[in-house]
Amino acid sequence: MATLWHVLGAGSLGSLWAARLARAGLPVRLILRDAERLAAYEASGGLTLVEHGQPQLFEVCAQTWDADEPIERLLVACKAYDAESAVSQLAPRLQPNAELILLQNGLGSQDAVAAKVPQARCIFASSTEGAFRDGDWRVVFAGHGYTWLGDASDPTPPAWLDELQSAGIPHQWTPDILTRLWRKLALNCAINPLTVLHDCRNGGLQAHNCEIAMLCAELTDVLNRCGQPAAAEALHTEVERVIHATAANYSSMYQDVAHNRRTEISYLLGHVCAVAARHQCPTPYLTQLQTRLVGHLQSRGLPTD
Ligand code: NAP
């Protein structure tokens, strides 16, 4: 019998994965926060995936964290700041051969999760797919992309990559997942906080070339200092390319702040500043950027961690 896919968190990415796995006939269970959320989900009849404007309902079974079904494969699809505590709750259900796939953006949460479940294999993911919720239990597939998966401590690809293939989830196994996560993190640090502080779309940063250049120089230093030279290569050029290519978009951090949602700052800019401090790498502009961003979040009554 096929191994169950337990999906922790029925938000944007969790629902997008769960719906596509279910559509391919694979067995999926959603793990929801509590009994109240479970009752609301069951009353809704299932998960709705909206693709190319067409909604399709999937009757994926759901449960709460305290169900007694053993877990062999767990897709962790909550925000970085929820991942460690959400996985800890599930630790007693994890089988000795359990595999976790961590979809969190940024860095820091993956190691925190892995430390809580030393018996499990933790596979890190970095995704360029885009999805958002336009209602409870309803997800819009907004941006086609790719998900890179890898395990820094074991290059053997898991057997279930075939299942992603059959579910139409574009993916690639990579031995360099940390390089990908660091590169994405550096791009995020150079772009997202400034879009919040300048209240602009990504393209608006074309008017702030000097700030971008100084941030890229410091980010390059940090990456080189912490053993990630490949993630540092031509970073400034790549940041400028992304700003140009996504000029009309609002960054994810911009959207979080605009919707009064908690940001993942501690796992993005906060993580880079902490790593820089650990390596005694001076980063005055990054530190100043973090101070400004924290002040901005405080002024809007949003969490600063
Ligand atoms: P999201 O829409 O906020 O979904 C997170 C879900 O996790 C929510 O449904 C939340 O439940 C659930 N959750 C939190 N704690 C839980 C717990 N203890 N038990 C069960 N469920 C729990 O977030 P997202 O946009 O999918 O993002 C997930 C991660 O993927 C983030 O790190 C994000 O940066 C990254 N990412 C997202 C996208 C994207 O396009 N959305 C793209 C690339 C990367 P409630 O509904 O009850 O609050």
Coordinates of C-alpha atoms and ligand atoms in Angstrom, one line a residue:
M1 CA 0.0 0.0 0.0
A2 CA 1.2 3.5 -0.8
T3 CA 2.6 5.5 2.1
L4 CA 0.3 8.2 3.4
W5 CA 1.2 11.8 2.8
H6 CA 0.5 13.7 6.0
V7 CA 0.3 17.4 5.3
L8 CA 0.8 19.7 8.3
G9 CA -0.9 23.0 7.7
A10 CA -3.8 23.5 5.2
G11 CA -2.7 27.0 4.2
S12 CA -1.6 28.1 0.7
L13 CA 1.3 25.7 0.0
G14 CA -0.1 22.8 2.1
S15 CA -3.4 22.9 0.3
L16 CA -1.7 23.3 -3.1
W17 CA 0.4 20.1 -2.5
A18 CA -2.4 18.2 -0.8
A19 CA -4.9 18.9 -3.7
R20 CA -2.4 17.8 -6.4
L21 CA -1.4 14.7 -4.5
A22 CA -5.1 13.8 -4.0
R23 CA -5.8 14.5 -7.6
A24 CA -3.2 11.9 -8.6
G25 CA -5.0 9.3 -6.4
L26 CA -2.3 9.3 -3.7
P27 CA -3.5 8.9 -0.1
V28 CA -3.3 12.3 1.8
R29 CA -4.3 13.4 5.3
L30 CA -4.4 17.0 6.4
I31 CA -3.3 17.8 9.9
L32 CA -5.2 20.8 11.3
R33 CA -4.5 23.0 14.3
D34 CA -7.3 21.9 16.5
A35 CA -10.8 20.4 16.8
E36 CA -12.5 23.8 15.9
R37 CA -10.5 24.0 12.6
L38 CA -11.2 20.4 11.9
A39 CA -15.0 21.0 12.3
A40 CA -14.9 24.0 10.1
Y41 CA -13.0 22.1 7.4
E42 CA -15.4 19.1 7.5
A43 CA -18.3 21.5 7.2
S44 CA -16.8 23.0 4.1
G45 CA -16.7 19.6 2.3
G46 CA -13.0 19.6 1.4
L47 CA -10.2 21.6 -0.2
T48 CA -10.8 23.7 -3.2
L49 CA -8.0 24.3 -5.7
V50 CA -8.5 27.1 -8.2
E51 CA -6.3 26.6 -11.2
H52 CA -6.6 28.7 -14.4
G53 CA -9.8 30.2 -12.8
Q54 CA -11.4 26.8 -12.5
P55 CA -12.3 25.6 -8.9
Q56 CA -12.1 21.9 -8.2
L57 CA -13.0 20.3 -4.9
F58 CA -11.0 17.5 -3.3
E59 CA -12.4 15.6 -0.4
V60 CA -9.1 15.1 1.5
C61 CA -9.4 13.5 4.9
A62 CA -8.3 15.6 7.8
Q63 CA -7.3 15.1 11.5
T64 CA -5.8 17.0 14.4
W65 CA -2.3 16.6 15.8
D66 CA -3.5 14.2 18.5
A67 CA -4.9 11.5 16.2
D68 CA -3.2 8.2 16.7
E69 CA -2.4 7.3 13.1
P70 CA 1.4 6.7 12.7
I71 CA 3.3 9.2 10.4
E72 CA 5.9 8.0 8.0
R73 CA 5.9 11.0 5.6
L74 CA 5.2 14.5 6.7
L75 CA 5.0 17.6 4.5
V76 CA 5.5 20.5 6.9
A77 CA 3.6 23.4 5.3
C78 CA 3.2 25.9 8.1
K79 CA 5.1 29.2 8.5
A80 CA 8.7 29.1 9.6
Y81 CA 7.7 30.5 13.1
D82 CA 5.2 27.7 13.6
A83 CA 7.2 24.8 12.3
E84 CA 9.2 23.8 15.3
S85 CA 6.3 23.7 17.8
A86 CA 3.9 22.1 15.3
V87 CA 6.3 19.3 14.5
S88 CA 7.2 18.8 18.2
Q89 CA 3.5 18.0 18.9
L90 CA 3.6 15.3 16.2
A91 CA 7.0 13.8 17.3
P92 CA 5.4 10.9 19.2
R93 CA 3.5 9.8 16.1
L94 CA 6.6 9.7 13.9
Q95 CA 7.8 6.2 12.8
P96 CA 11.5 5.3 13.1
N97 CA 11.9 5.7 9.3
A98 CA 9.9 8.9 9.1
E99 CA 10.7 11.5 6.5
L100 CA 9.9 15.2 6.8
I101 CA 9.8 17.6 3.9
L102 CA 10.2 21.2 5.1
L103 CA 8.7 23.8 2.8
Q104 CA 9.6 26.9 5.0
N105 CA 11.1 30.0 3.5
G106 CA 14.4 31.4 4.8
L107 CA 16.7 29.5 7.2
G108 CA 16.8 28.6 10.8
S109 CA 13.5 26.8 11.2
Q110 CA 14.7 23.7 9.4
D111 CA 17.6 23.1 11.9
A112 CA 15.2 23.8 14.8
V113 CA 12.8 21.2 13.5
A114 CA 15.5 18.7 12.8
A115 CA 16.8 19.0 16.3
K116 CA 13.4 18.1 17.7
V117 CA 13.1 14.9 15.7
P118 CA 16.6 13.4 15.4
Q119 CA 15.2 10.0 14.5
A120 CA 13.6 11.4 11.3
R121 CA 15.2 12.3 7.9
C122 CA 14.6 16.0 7.2
I123 CA 14.5 17.0 3.6
F124 CA 14.7 20.8 2.9
A125 CA 12.7 22.4 0.1
S126 CA 13.0 25.7 -1.7
S127 CA 10.0 26.6 -3.9
T128 CA 9.3 29.2 -6.5
E129 CA 5.6 28.2 -6.8
G130 CA 3.1 30.8 -5.7
A131 CA -0.3 30.2 -4.1
F132 CA -2.6 32.2 -1.9
R133 CA -5.9 31.6 0.0
D134 CA -8.9 33.5 -1.3
G135 CA -11.0 31.9 1.5
D136 CA -10.8 29.2 4.1
W137 CA -9.9 25.8 2.6
R138 CA -9.6 27.4 -0.8
V139 CA -6.3 28.0 -2.6
V140 CA -5.5 29.8 -5.8
F141 CA -2.5 28.5 -7.8
A142 CA -1.0 31.8 -8.7
G143 CA 2.5 31.2 -10.0
H144 CA 3.8 28.1 -11.6
G145 CA 7.4 27.3 -10.5
Y146 CA 9.7 24.7 -9.3
T147 CA 10.5 23.0 -6.0
W148 CA 14.1 22.0 -5.2
L149 CA 14.5 19.3 -2.6
G150 CA 17.6 18.1 -0.9
D151 CA 19.2 16.6 2.2
A152 CA 22.5 18.2 3.1
S153 CA 23.6 15.1 5.0
D154 CA 22.5 12.4 2.6
P155 CA 22.5 12.8 -1.2
T156 CA 20.3 9.7 -1.8
P157 CA 17.0 10.8 -3.4
P158 CA 13.9 9.5 -1.8
A159 CA 11.8 6.9 -3.7
W160 CA 8.7 9.1 -3.5
L161 CA 10.0 11.6 -6.1
D162 CA 8.1 9.5 -8.6
E163 CA 4.9 10.4 -6.7
L164 CA 5.6 14.1 -7.2
Q165 CA 6.1 13.4 -10.9
S166 CA 2.7 11.6 -11.1
A167 CA 1.0 14.4 -9.2
G168 CA 2.4 17.0 -11.6
I169 CA 4.5 18.8 -8.9
P170 CA 7.6 20.2 -10.8
H171 CA 10.6 19.4 -8.7
Q172 CA 14.3 18.6 -8.8
W173 CA 16.5 16.7 -6.3
T174 CA 19.7 18.7 -5.6
P175 CA 22.8 18.0 -3.5
D176 CA 23.1 21.8 -3.1
I177 CA 19.9 22.6 -1.3
L178 CA 21.7 24.9 1.2
T179 CA 23.1 26.9 -1.6
R180 CA 19.6 27.4 -3.1
L181 CA 18.1 28.3 0.3
W182 CA 20.9 30.8 1.0
R183 CA 20.7 32.3 -2.4
K184 CA 16.9 32.8 -2.1
L185 CA 17.4 34.2 1.4
A186 CA 20.0 36.7 0.1
L187 CA 17.7 37.8 -2.7
N188 CA 14.9 38.2 -0.2
C189 CA 17.0 40.3 2.2
A190 CA 18.1 42.6 -0.6
I191 CA 14.6 43.2 -1.9
N192 CA 11.7 42.5 0.5
P193 CA 12.5 44.7 3.5
L194 CA 13.1 47.7 1.2
T195 CA 9.8 47.2 -0.5
V196 CA 8.1 47.5 2.9
L197 CA 10.1 50.5 4.0
H198 CA 9.7 52.4 0.7
D199 CA 6.1 51.2 0.3
C200 CA 6.6 50.1 -3.3
R201 CA 6.4 47.2 -5.8
N202 CA 9.7 45.4 -6.5
G203 CA 10.2 47.7 -9.5
G204 CA 10.2 50.8 -7.2
L205 CA 13.6 49.7 -5.9
Q206 CA 15.1 50.8 -9.3
A207 CA 15.2 54.2 -7.7
H208 CA 17.3 52.9 -4.7
N209 CA 20.3 51.5 -6.5
C210 CA 22.9 52.7 -3.9
E211 CA 21.0 51.0 -1.0
I212 CA 20.7 47.8 -3.0
A213 CA 24.4 47.8 -3.9
M214 CA 25.5 48.3 -0.3
L215 CA 23.2 45.5 0.9
C216 CA 24.4 43.2 -1.8
A217 CA 28.1 43.9 -0.9
E218 CA 27.4 43.0 2.8
L219 CA 25.3 39.9 1.9
T220 CA 28.1 38.7 -0.4
D221 CA 30.6 39.1 2.5
V222 CA 28.3 37.2 4.9
L223 CA 27.8 34.3 2.4
N224 CA 31.5 34.0 1.7
R225 CA 32.3 34.1 5.5
C226 CA 29.8 31.4 6.4
G227 CA 30.9 28.9 3.7
Q228 CA 28.3 29.7 1.0
P229 CA 30.5 31.2 -1.8
A230 CA 28.3 29.7 -4.6
A231 CA 25.3 31.5 -3.2
A232 CA 27.2 34.7 -3.2
E233 CA 28.3 34.6 -6.9
A234 CA 27.2 37.7 -8.9
L235 CA 24.5 38.4 -6.3
H236 CA 24.1 42.1 -7.1
T237 CA 23.5 41.3 -10.8
E238 CA 20.9 38.7 -9.9
V239 CA 19.2 41.1 -7.5
E240 CA 18.9 43.7 -10.2
R241 CA 17.6 41.1 -12.7
V242 CA 14.9 39.9 -10.2
I243 CA 13.9 43.5 -9.5
H244 CA 13.5 44.1 -13.2
A245 CA 11.8 40.8 -14.0
T246 CA 9.3 41.2 -11.1
A247 CA 8.9 45.0 -11.3
A248 CA 5.1 44.8 -11.1
N249 CA 4.9 42.4 -8.1
Y250 CA 4.6 43.2 -4.5
S251 CA 7.1 41.1 -2.4
S252 CA 5.8 38.5 0.0
M253 CA 6.9 40.5 3.0
Y254 CA 5.2 43.6 1.5
Q255 CA 1.9 41.6 1.2
D256 CA 2.3 40.2 4.8
V257 CA 2.6 43.7 6.2
A258 CA -0.1 45.1 4.0
H259 CA -2.5 42.4 5.3
N260 CA -1.3 42.9 8.9
R261 CA 0.1 39.4 9.0
R262 CA 3.1 38.3 11.0
T263 CA 6.3 38.2 8.8
E264 CA 9.0 35.6 8.8
I265 CA 11.7 38.3 9.5
S266 CA 13.5 36.1 12.1
Y267 CA 14.2 33.5 9.4
L268 CA 15.1 36.0 6.7
L269 CA 16.9 39.3 7.6
G270 CA 17.1 38.3 11.3
H271 CA 18.8 35.0 10.4
V272 CA 21.4 36.7 8.2
C273 CA 22.2 39.3 10.8
A274 CA 22.6 36.6 13.5
V275 CA 24.9 34.5 11.3
A276 CA 27.0 37.6 10.5
A277 CA 27.3 38.4 14.2
R278 CA 28.4 34.8 14.9
H279 CA 31.1 35.1 12.2
Q280 CA 32.1 38.6 13.4
C281 CA 31.3 39.9 9.9
P282 CA 30.5 43.6 10.1
T283 CA 27.1 44.4 8.5
P284 CA 26.2 48.0 9.3
Y285 CA 23.6 48.4 6.5
L286 CA 21.9 45.0 7.1
T287 CA 21.8 45.8 10.8
Q288 CA 20.4 49.2 10.2
L289 CA 17.8 47.7 7.7
Q290 CA 16.7 45.3 10.4
T291 CA 16.4 48.1 13.0
R292 CA 14.3 50.1 10.5
L293 CA 12.1 47.1 9.7
V294 CA 11.5 46.1 13.3
G295 CA 10.5 49.8 14.0
H296 CA 8.1 49.7 11.1
L297 CA 6.5 46.5 12.3
Q298 CA 6.2 47.8 15.8
S299 CA 4.6 51.0 14.5
R300 CA 1.9 48.8 12.8
G301 CA 1.5 46.6 15.9
L302 CA 2.9 43.6 14.2
P303 CA 5.2 41.0 15.9
T304 CA 8.9 41.8 15.4
D305 CA 10.1 38.2 15.5
Ligands
NAP1 P1 -0.1 30.0 5.2 O1 -1.0 30.1 4.0 O2 -0.1 31.0 6.3 O3 -0.3 28.5 5.8 C1 0.2 28.1 7.0 C2 -0.8 27.1 7.6 O4 -0.1 26.4 8.7 C3 -2.1 27.7 8.1 O5 -3.1 27.0 7.5 C4 -2.0 27.4 9.6 O6 -3.3 27.1 10.1 C5 -1.2 26.2 9.6 N1 -0.6 25.9 10.9 C6 0.2 26.7 11.7 N2 0.4 26.0 12.9 C7 -0.2 24.8 12.8 C8 -0.3 23.7 13.7 N3 0.3 23.7 14.9 N4 -1.0 22.7 13.3 C9 -1.6 22.6 12.1 N5 -1.6 23.7 11.2 C10 -0.9 24.7 11.6 O7 1.4 29.9 4.7 P2 2.0 29.5 3.3 O8 1.9 30.8 2.4 O9 1.4 28.3 2.8 O10 3.5 29.4 3.6 C11 4.1 28.2 4.2 C12 5.6 28.3 4.1 O11 5.9 28.2 2.7 C13 6.2 29.7 4.5 O12 7.4 29.5 5.1 C14 6.3 30.5 3.2 O13 7.3 31.5 3.3 C15 6.7 29.4 2.2 N6 6.3 29.7 0.8 C16 5.1 30.0 0.5 C17 4.8 30.3 -0.8 C18 3.4 30.7 -1.3 O14 3.2 31.0 -2.4 N7 2.4 30.8 -0.4 C19 5.8 30.2 -1.8 C20 7.0 29.7 -1.4 C21 7.3 29.5 -0.1 P3 -4.5 28.2 10.3 O15 -5.1 28.2 8.9 O16 -5.3 27.5 11.3 O17 -3.9 29.5 10.7

